[in-house]
XYZ file of C-alpha atoms in Angstrom:
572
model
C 46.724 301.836 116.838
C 45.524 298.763 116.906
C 47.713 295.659 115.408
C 46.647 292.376 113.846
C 47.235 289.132 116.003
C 49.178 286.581 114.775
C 45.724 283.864 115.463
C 44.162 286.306 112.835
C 47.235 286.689 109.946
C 45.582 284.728 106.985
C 47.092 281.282 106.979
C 50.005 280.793 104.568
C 48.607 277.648 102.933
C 46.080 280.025 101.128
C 46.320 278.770 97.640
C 47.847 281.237 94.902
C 48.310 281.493 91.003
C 51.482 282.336 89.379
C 48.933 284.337 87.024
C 47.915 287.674 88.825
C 44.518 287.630 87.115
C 43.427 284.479 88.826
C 39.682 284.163 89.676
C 38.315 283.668 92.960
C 40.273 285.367 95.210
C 37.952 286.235 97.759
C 37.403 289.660 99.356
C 39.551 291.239 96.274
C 37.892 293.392 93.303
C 38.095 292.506 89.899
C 38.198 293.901 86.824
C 36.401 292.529 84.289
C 38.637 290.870 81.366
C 39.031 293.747 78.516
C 38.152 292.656 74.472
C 41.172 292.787 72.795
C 42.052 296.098 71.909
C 41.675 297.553 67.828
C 44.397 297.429 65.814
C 46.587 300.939 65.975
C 45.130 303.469 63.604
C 47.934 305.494 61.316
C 50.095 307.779 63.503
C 48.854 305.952 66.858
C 52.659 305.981 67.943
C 53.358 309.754 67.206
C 50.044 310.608 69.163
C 51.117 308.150 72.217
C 54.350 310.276 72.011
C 52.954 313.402 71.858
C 51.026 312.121 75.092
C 54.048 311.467 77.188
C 55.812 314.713 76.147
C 52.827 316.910 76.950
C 50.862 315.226 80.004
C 50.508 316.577 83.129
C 49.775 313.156 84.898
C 51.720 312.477 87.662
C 51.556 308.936 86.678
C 53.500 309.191 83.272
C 55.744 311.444 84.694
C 56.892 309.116 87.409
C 57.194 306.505 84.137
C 59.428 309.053 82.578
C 61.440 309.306 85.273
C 62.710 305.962 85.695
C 62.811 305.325 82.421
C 64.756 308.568 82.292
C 67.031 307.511 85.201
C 67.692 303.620 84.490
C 69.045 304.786 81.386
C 72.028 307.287 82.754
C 72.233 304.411 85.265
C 73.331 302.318 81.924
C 75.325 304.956 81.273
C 76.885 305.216 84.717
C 77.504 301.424 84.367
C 79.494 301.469 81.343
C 81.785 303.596 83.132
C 82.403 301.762 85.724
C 82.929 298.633 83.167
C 85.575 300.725 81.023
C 87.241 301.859 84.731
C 87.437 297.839 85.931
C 88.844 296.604 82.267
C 91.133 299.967 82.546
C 92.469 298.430 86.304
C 92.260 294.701 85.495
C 95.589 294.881 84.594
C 99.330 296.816 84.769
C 99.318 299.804 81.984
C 97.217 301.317 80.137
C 94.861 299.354 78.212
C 91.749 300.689 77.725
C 92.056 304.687 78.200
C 94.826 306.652 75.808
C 95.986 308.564 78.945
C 95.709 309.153 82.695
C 93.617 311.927 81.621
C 90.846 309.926 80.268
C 90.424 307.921 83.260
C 90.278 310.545 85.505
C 87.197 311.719 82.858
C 85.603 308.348 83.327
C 85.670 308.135 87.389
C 84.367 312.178 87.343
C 81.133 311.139 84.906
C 80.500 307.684 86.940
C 80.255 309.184 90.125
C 78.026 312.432 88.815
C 75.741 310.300 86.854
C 75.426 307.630 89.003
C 74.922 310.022 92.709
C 73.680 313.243 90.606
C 71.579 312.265 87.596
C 70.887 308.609 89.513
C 70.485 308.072 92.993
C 69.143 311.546 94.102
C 66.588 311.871 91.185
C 65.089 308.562 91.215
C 63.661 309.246 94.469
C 61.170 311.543 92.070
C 60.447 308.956 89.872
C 58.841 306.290 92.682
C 57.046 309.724 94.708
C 55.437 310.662 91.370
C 54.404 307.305 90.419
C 53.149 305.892 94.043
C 52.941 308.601 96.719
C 49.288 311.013 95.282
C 48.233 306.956 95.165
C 49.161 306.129 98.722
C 47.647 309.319 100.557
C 44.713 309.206 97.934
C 45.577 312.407 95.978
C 43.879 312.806 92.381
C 47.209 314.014 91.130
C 50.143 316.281 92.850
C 49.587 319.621 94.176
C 50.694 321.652 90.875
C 50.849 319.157 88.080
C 52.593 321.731 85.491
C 55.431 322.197 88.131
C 55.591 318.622 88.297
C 56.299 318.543 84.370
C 58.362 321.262 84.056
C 60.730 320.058 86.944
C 61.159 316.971 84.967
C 62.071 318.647 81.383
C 64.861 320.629 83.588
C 66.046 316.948 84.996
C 65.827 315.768 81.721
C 67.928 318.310 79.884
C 70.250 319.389 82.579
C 71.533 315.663 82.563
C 71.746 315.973 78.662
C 73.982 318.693 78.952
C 75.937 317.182 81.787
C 76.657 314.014 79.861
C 77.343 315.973 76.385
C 80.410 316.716 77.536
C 82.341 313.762 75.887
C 81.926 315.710 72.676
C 83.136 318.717 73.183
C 86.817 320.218 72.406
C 89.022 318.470 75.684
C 86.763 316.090 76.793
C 84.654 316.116 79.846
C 85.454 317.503 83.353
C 88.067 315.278 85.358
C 88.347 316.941 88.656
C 85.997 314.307 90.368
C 82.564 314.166 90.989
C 82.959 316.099 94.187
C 84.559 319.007 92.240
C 87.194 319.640 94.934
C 88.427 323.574 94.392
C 91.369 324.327 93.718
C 91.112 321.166 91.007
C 88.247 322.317 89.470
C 88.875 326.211 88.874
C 90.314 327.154 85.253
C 93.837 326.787 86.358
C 93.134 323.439 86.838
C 90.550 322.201 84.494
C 90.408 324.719 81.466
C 88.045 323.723 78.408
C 84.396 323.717 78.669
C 84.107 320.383 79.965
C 83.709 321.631 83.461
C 81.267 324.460 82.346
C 79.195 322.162 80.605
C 79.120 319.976 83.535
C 78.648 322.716 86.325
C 75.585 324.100 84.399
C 74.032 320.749 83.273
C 74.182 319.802 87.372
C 72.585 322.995 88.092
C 69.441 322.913 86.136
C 69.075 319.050 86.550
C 69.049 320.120 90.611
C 66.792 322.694 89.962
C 64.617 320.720 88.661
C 64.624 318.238 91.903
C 64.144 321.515 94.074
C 60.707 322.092 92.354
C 59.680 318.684 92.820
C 60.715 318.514 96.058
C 58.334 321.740 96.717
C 55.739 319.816 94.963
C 55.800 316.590 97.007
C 56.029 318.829 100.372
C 52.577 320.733 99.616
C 50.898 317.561 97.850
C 51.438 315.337 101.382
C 50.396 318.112 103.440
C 47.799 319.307 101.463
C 45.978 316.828 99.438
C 45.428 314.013 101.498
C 42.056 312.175 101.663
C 39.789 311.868 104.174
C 40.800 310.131 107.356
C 44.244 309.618 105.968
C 46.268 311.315 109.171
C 50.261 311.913 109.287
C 50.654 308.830 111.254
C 47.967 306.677 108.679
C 50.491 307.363 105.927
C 52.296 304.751 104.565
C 56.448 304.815 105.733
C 56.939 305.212 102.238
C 55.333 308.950 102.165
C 56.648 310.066 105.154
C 60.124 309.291 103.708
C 59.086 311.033 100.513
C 58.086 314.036 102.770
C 61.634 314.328 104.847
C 63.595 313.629 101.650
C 61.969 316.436 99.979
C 62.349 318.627 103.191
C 66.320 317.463 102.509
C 66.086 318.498 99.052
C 65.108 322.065 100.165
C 67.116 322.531 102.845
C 70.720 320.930 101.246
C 69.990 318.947 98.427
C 72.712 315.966 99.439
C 73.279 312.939 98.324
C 70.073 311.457 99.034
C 69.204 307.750 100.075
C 66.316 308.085 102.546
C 63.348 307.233 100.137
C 64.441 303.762 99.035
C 64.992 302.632 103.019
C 60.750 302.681 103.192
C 60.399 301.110 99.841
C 61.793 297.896 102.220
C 59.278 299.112 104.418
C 56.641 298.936 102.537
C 57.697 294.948 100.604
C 58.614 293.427 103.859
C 54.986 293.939 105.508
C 53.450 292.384 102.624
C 55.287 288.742 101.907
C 55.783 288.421 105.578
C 51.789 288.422 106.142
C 52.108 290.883 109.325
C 51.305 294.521 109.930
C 54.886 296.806 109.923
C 56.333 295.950 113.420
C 56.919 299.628 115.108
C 55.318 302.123 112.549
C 55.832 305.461 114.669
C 59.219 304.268 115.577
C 60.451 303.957 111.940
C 59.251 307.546 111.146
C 61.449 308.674 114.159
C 64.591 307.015 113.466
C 63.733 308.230 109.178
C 63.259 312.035 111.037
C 66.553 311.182 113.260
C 68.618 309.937 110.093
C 67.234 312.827 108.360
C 68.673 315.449 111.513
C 71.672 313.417 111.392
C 72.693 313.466 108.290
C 73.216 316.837 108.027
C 76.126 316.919 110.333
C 78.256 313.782 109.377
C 79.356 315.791 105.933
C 82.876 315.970 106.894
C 83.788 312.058 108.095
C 85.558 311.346 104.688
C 87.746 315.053 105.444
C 89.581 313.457 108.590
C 93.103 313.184 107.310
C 92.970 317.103 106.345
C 93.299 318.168 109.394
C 90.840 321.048 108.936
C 87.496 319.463 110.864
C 86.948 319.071 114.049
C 87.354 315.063 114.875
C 85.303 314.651 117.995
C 82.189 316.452 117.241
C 82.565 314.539 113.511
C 83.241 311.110 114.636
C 80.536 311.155 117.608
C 77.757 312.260 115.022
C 78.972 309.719 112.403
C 78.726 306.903 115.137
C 75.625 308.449 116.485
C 73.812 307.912 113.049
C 73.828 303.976 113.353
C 71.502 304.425 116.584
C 68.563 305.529 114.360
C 69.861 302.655 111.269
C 69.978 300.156 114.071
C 66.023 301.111 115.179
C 65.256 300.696 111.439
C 66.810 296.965 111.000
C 65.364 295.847 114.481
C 61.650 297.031 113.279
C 62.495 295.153 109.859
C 63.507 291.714 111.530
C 61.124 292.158 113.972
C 58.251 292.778 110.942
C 59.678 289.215 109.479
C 59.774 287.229 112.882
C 57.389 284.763 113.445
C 55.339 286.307 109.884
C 54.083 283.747 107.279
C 57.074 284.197 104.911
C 56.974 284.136 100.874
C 60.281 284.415 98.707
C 58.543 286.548 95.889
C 60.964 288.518 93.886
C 60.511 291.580 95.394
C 60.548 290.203 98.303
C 64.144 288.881 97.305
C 65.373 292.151 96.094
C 64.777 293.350 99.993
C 66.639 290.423 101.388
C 69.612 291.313 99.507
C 69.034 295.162 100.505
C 69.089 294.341 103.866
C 72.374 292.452 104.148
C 74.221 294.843 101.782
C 73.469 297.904 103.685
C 74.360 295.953 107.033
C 77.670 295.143 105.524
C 78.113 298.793 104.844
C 76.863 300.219 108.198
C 79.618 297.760 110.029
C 82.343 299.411 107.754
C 80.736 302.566 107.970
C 81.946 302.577 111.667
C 85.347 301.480 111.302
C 85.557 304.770 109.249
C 83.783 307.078 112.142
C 86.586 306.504 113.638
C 89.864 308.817 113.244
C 92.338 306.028 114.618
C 91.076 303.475 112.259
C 90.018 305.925 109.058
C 93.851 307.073 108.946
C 95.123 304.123 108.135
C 92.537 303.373 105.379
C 91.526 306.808 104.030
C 91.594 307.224 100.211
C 91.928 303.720 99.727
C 90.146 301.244 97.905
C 88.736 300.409 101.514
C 86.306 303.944 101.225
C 85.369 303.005 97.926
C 84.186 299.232 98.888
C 82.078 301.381 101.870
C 81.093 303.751 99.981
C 79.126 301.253 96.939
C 77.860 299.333 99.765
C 76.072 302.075 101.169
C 75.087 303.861 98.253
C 74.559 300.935 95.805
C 73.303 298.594 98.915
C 70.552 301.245 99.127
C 69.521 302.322 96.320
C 69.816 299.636 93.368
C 68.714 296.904 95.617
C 65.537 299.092 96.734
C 65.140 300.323 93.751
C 64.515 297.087 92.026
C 62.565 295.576 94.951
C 60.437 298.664 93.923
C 60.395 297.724 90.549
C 59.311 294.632 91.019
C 56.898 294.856 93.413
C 55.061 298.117 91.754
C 55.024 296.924 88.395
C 51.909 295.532 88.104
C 50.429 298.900 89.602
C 52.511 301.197 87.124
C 51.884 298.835 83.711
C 49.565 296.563 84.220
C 51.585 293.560 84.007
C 53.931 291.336 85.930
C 57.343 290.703 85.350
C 58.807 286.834 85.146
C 59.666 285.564 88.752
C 62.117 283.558 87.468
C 64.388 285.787 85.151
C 63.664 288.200 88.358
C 65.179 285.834 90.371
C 67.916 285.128 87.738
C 68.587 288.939 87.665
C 68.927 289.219 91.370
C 71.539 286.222 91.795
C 73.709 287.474 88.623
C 73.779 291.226 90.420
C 73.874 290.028 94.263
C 77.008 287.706 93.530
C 78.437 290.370 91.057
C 78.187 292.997 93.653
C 79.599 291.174 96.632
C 82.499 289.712 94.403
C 83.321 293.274 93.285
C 83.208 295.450 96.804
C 84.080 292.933 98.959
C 87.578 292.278 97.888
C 87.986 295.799 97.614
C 88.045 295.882 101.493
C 91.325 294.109 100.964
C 93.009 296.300 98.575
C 92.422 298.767 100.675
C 94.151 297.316 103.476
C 96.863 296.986 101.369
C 97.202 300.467 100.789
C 95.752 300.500 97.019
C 95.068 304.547 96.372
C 91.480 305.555 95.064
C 90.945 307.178 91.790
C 94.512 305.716 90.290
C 94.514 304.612 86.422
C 97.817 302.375 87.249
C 99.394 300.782 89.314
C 102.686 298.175 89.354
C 103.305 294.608 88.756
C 105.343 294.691 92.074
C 102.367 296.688 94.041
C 101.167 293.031 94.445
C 97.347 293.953 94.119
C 97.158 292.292 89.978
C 95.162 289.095 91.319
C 92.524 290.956 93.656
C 91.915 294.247 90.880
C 91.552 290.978 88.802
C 88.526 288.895 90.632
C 87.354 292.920 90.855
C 86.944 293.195 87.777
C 85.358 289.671 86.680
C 82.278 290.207 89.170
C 81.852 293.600 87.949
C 81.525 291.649 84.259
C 79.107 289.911 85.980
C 77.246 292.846 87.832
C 77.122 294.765 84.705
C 75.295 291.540 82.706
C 72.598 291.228 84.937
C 71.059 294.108 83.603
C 70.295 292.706 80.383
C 68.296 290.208 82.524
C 66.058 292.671 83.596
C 65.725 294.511 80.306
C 64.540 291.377 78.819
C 62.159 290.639 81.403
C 60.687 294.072 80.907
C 61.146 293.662 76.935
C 58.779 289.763 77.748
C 56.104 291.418 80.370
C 54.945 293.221 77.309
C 52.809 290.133 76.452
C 52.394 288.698 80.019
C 48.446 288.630 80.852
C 46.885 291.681 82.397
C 46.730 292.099 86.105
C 42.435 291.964 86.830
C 43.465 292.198 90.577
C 43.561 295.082 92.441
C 46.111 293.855 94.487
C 47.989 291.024 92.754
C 49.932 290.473 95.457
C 47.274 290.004 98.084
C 48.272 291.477 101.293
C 48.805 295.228 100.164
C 48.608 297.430 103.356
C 48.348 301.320 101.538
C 46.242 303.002 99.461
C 47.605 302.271 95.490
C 46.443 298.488 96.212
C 42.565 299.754 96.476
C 42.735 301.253 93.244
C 42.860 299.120 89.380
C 46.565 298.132 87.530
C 47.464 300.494 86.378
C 45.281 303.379 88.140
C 42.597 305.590 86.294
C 43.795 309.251 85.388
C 42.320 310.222 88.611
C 43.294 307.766 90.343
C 40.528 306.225 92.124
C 36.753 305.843 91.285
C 35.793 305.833 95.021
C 38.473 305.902 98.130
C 37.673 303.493 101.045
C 37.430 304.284 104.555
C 40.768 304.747 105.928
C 40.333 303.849 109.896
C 43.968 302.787 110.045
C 47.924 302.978 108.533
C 46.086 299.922 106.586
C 43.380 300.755 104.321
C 44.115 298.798 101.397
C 43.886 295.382 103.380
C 40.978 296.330 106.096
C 39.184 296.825 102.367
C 40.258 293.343 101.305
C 40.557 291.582 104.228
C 37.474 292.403 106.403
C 37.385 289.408 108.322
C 40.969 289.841 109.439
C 40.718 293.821 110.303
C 37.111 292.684 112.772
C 39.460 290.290 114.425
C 41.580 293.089 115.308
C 39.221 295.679 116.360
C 38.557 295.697 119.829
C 36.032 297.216 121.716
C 36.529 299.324 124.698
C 33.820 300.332 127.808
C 34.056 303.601 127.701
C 34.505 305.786 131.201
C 31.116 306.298 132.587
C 31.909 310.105 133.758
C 33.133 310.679 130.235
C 30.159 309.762 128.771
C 28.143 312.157 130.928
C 30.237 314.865 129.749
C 29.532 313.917 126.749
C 25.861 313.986 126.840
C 25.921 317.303 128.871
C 27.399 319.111 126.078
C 25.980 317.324 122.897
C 22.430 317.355 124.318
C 22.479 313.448 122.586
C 21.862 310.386 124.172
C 25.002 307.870 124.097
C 25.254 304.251 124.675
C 27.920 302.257 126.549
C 29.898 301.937 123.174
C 30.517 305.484 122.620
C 28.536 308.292 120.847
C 24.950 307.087 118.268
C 26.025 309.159 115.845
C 28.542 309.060 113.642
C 31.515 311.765 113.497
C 32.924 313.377 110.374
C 36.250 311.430 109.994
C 33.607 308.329 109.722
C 31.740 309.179 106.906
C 31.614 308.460 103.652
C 34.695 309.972 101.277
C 32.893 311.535 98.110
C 33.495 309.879 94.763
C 36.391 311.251 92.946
């Protein structure tokens, strides 16, 4: 496939408007500006309710979803906030007993991996991916609704079980037998939370079917497996992981980065096919590296474990090489989505380094169930998906409201959480290495580790209030001007960017012809897409062939008529 030169990137001096509805953008459709809208009539709410809880439209239902899965990550977050006040100090403070903060770590790490990470996936597919391979909709939109209600209600139930008789379950989010039997953990905390889990995954197993059978199925005309956006291909493997394991799952929010990166560097993605190896690799990969936390048992086998584990950062290492190399010598902009990938980029490097320190047996000995595996472990799992997740936010906003959020409180938001973060995890590198246990309520005044659990627990403070940045700047884009643009950003590369902000019910009025991995800008951009296209003399013997079985006569630049991945897509 053909790539765009850098003498034909548009120029970075190209004027822009902090207001997304600018006029005059050229090459760009517009929507008309809409009359202000009626006033409400009685029971307008209750209907607009009764829409959400009832529609089959995979749109809303990717809205419900993250609304649905930021708010157990508040949730999550107040439990880490009670577990760093609990530690900031000797004693307990906080918590009654030991008992209670073993409660607290269980719930943080189910919501946040369980009812979190692994879900939210769903909510970005729904929302962007029938839009990026020009679907109407997903392959069975009632599945798609009913796997949601089963999220939805199965992480009620999980989280309900601070109210019943004994509290919830405290044998760990990983539920490690013999702790979590009933010799262990009697009460119905552990029921409630074993059975909550279970229909909340069940529901991510029928989307995951869903998302499998709409990419395969449903795409538009033209739109080939390697035309999809990185995005949708990781939305495809992840799903494939749902069905075959259902792990923890990260791989989704890696090509969110893949898809921001592209766009405020002002370049095509540098090595497309080789990003959907390495995701296909990392997907292979991941599915033996299970046991490189289970070293100091005794009970795994260390070389096959450890060469897998350092095997994986091969593939990572393609991925970070294609992003750098997407950036270099691009036409930069410092957006806020574009910021939100920056920060994913060094977190998750940060985590990757550690990541092989603990590969290896020698080294993971000496560190293992320290505070060392929990600074690795948020870096990975928090570097990934909050960070991508928010560069998502940000960046598809306009395409899921209508609106744009504040660059500056977005920029606010991401220095309160990147600084929180870093001053949180890092130093926990350091207790670690001074032998500070994981998942301990206490510890001593002579342990020597007050000062460190201390600064810990400030940036966490810190990480936990830049939230309520972002829910204000969500709370203000409720009166920010509506997004006319197509593509407020400008260089969109996929498919949701030819469509209006937010999308029809169907979609799209009329899908453009998709020649390349880039419809949305050889739409917008034509001038720039004709620079790229080159034109090759055919082989003369070919073209003989050609004419010998067609009965047509050709000219020297291929076939005079035109084929059927070249014509026209019908109007949706």
């Amino acid at each position: 496939m053909s790539r765009l030169s850098t003498t034909a990137r548009p120029s970075r001096t190209t004027t822009r408007s902090r207001n997304p509805g600018y006029p005059g953008r050229p090459g760009r459709r517009r929507r008309s500006e809409p009359a202000r809208p009626p006033p409400p009539p009685p029971g307008h709410r209750g209907r607009r309710v009764l829409g959400w809880v009832t529609s089959t439209d995979h749109k809303v239902i990717g809205n419900l979803y993250l609304v649905t899965v930021f708010g157990f990550f508040m949730i999550g977050g107040l439990l880490a906030m009670i577990i760093r006040a609990e530690l900031f100090a000797p004693g307990l403070q906080v918590v009654d007993n030991l008992e209670q903060f073993n409660q607290m770590f269980t719930m943080h790490g189910s919501i946040m991996l369980l009812l979190f990470a692994t879900p939210f996936f769903a909510g970005f597919a729904n929302a962007i991916m029938p839009l990026q391979i020009g679907a109407p909709d997903v392959a069975f939109p009632r599945l798609n609704m009913l796997a949601y209600w089963f999220y939805l209600f199965g992480g009620l139930m999980a989280v309900s079980v601070f109210l019943v008789p004994g509290g919830a379950a405290s044998f760990g989010w990983f539920a490690y037998a013999p702790l979590s039997n009933a010799t262990f953990t009697p009460g119905l905390g552990g029921d409630l939370w074993l059975v909550g889990l279970a229909l909340s995954g069940f529901g991510t197993i029928l989307g995951g079917v869903n998302f499998v059978t709409t990419i395969v199925c449903l795409r538009a005309p033209g739109m080939t497996m390697f035309r999809m956006p990185l995005f949708t291909w990781t939305v495809l493997i992840t799903s494939i992981m749902v069905l075959m394991a259902f792990p923890v799952l990260t791989a989704a929010f890696f090509e969110i980065i893949s898809e921001v990166l592209p766009v405020f560097s002002r370049k095509p993605l540098f090595g497309y096919k080789g990003l959907i190896f390495a995701t296909i690799a990392i997907a292979a990969l991941s599915m033996t590296v299970w046991a490189h936390h289970m070293y100091a048992t005794g009970q795994v086998l260390l070389p096959f474990f450890a060469m897998m584990s350092m095997l994986i950062a091969v593939p990572t290492g393609v991925k970070f090489f294609n992003w750098v190399g997407t950036m270099w010598g691009g036409s930069l902009t410092f957006e806020t989505p574009m910021v939100w990938a920056l920060g994913f980029l060094t977190t998750f490097l940060f985590g990757g380094l550690t990541g092989i320190v603990l590969a290896s047996p020698a080294l993971d000995f000496h560190v293992t169930d320290t505070y060392f595996v929990v600074a690795h472990f948020h870096y990975t799992v928090f570097g990934t998906v909050v960070f991508a997740m928010f560069a998502g936010f940000y960046f598809w906003w306009p395409k899921l409201t209508g609106r744009m959020l504040d660059e500056k409180l977005g920029k606010v938001h991401f220095a309160m959480l990147f600084i929180g973060f870093h001053g949180t995890f890092l130093i926990q590198h350091v207790l670690g290495m001074q032998n500070m246990p994981r998942r301990y309520g206490d510890y001593l005044v002579e342990d020597g580790v007050t000062g460190l659990n201390q600064v810990s627990s400030m940036f966490a403070f810190l990480l936990g209030a830049s939230t309520l940045v972002f829910l204000y700047n969500v709370w203000r884009s409720r009166s920010a001007p509506l997004v006319l643009d197509d593509d407020p950003w400008g260089y969109g590369s996929s498919l949701e960017w030819a469509t209006s902000c937010p999308p029809p019910r169907h979609n799209f009025d009329q899908i453009p012809r998709i020649r390349s991995e880039r419809p949305a800008f050889d739409l917008h951009h034509p001038e720039a897409s004709a620079q790229e296209t080159t034109q090759v003399d055919p082989d003369p013997h070919t073209l003989a062939r050609l004419e010998e079985s067609t009965g047509r006569e050709t000219t020297g630049r291929g076939p005079t008529t035109r084929g059927a991945a070249d014509r026209d897509p019908p109007v949706r």
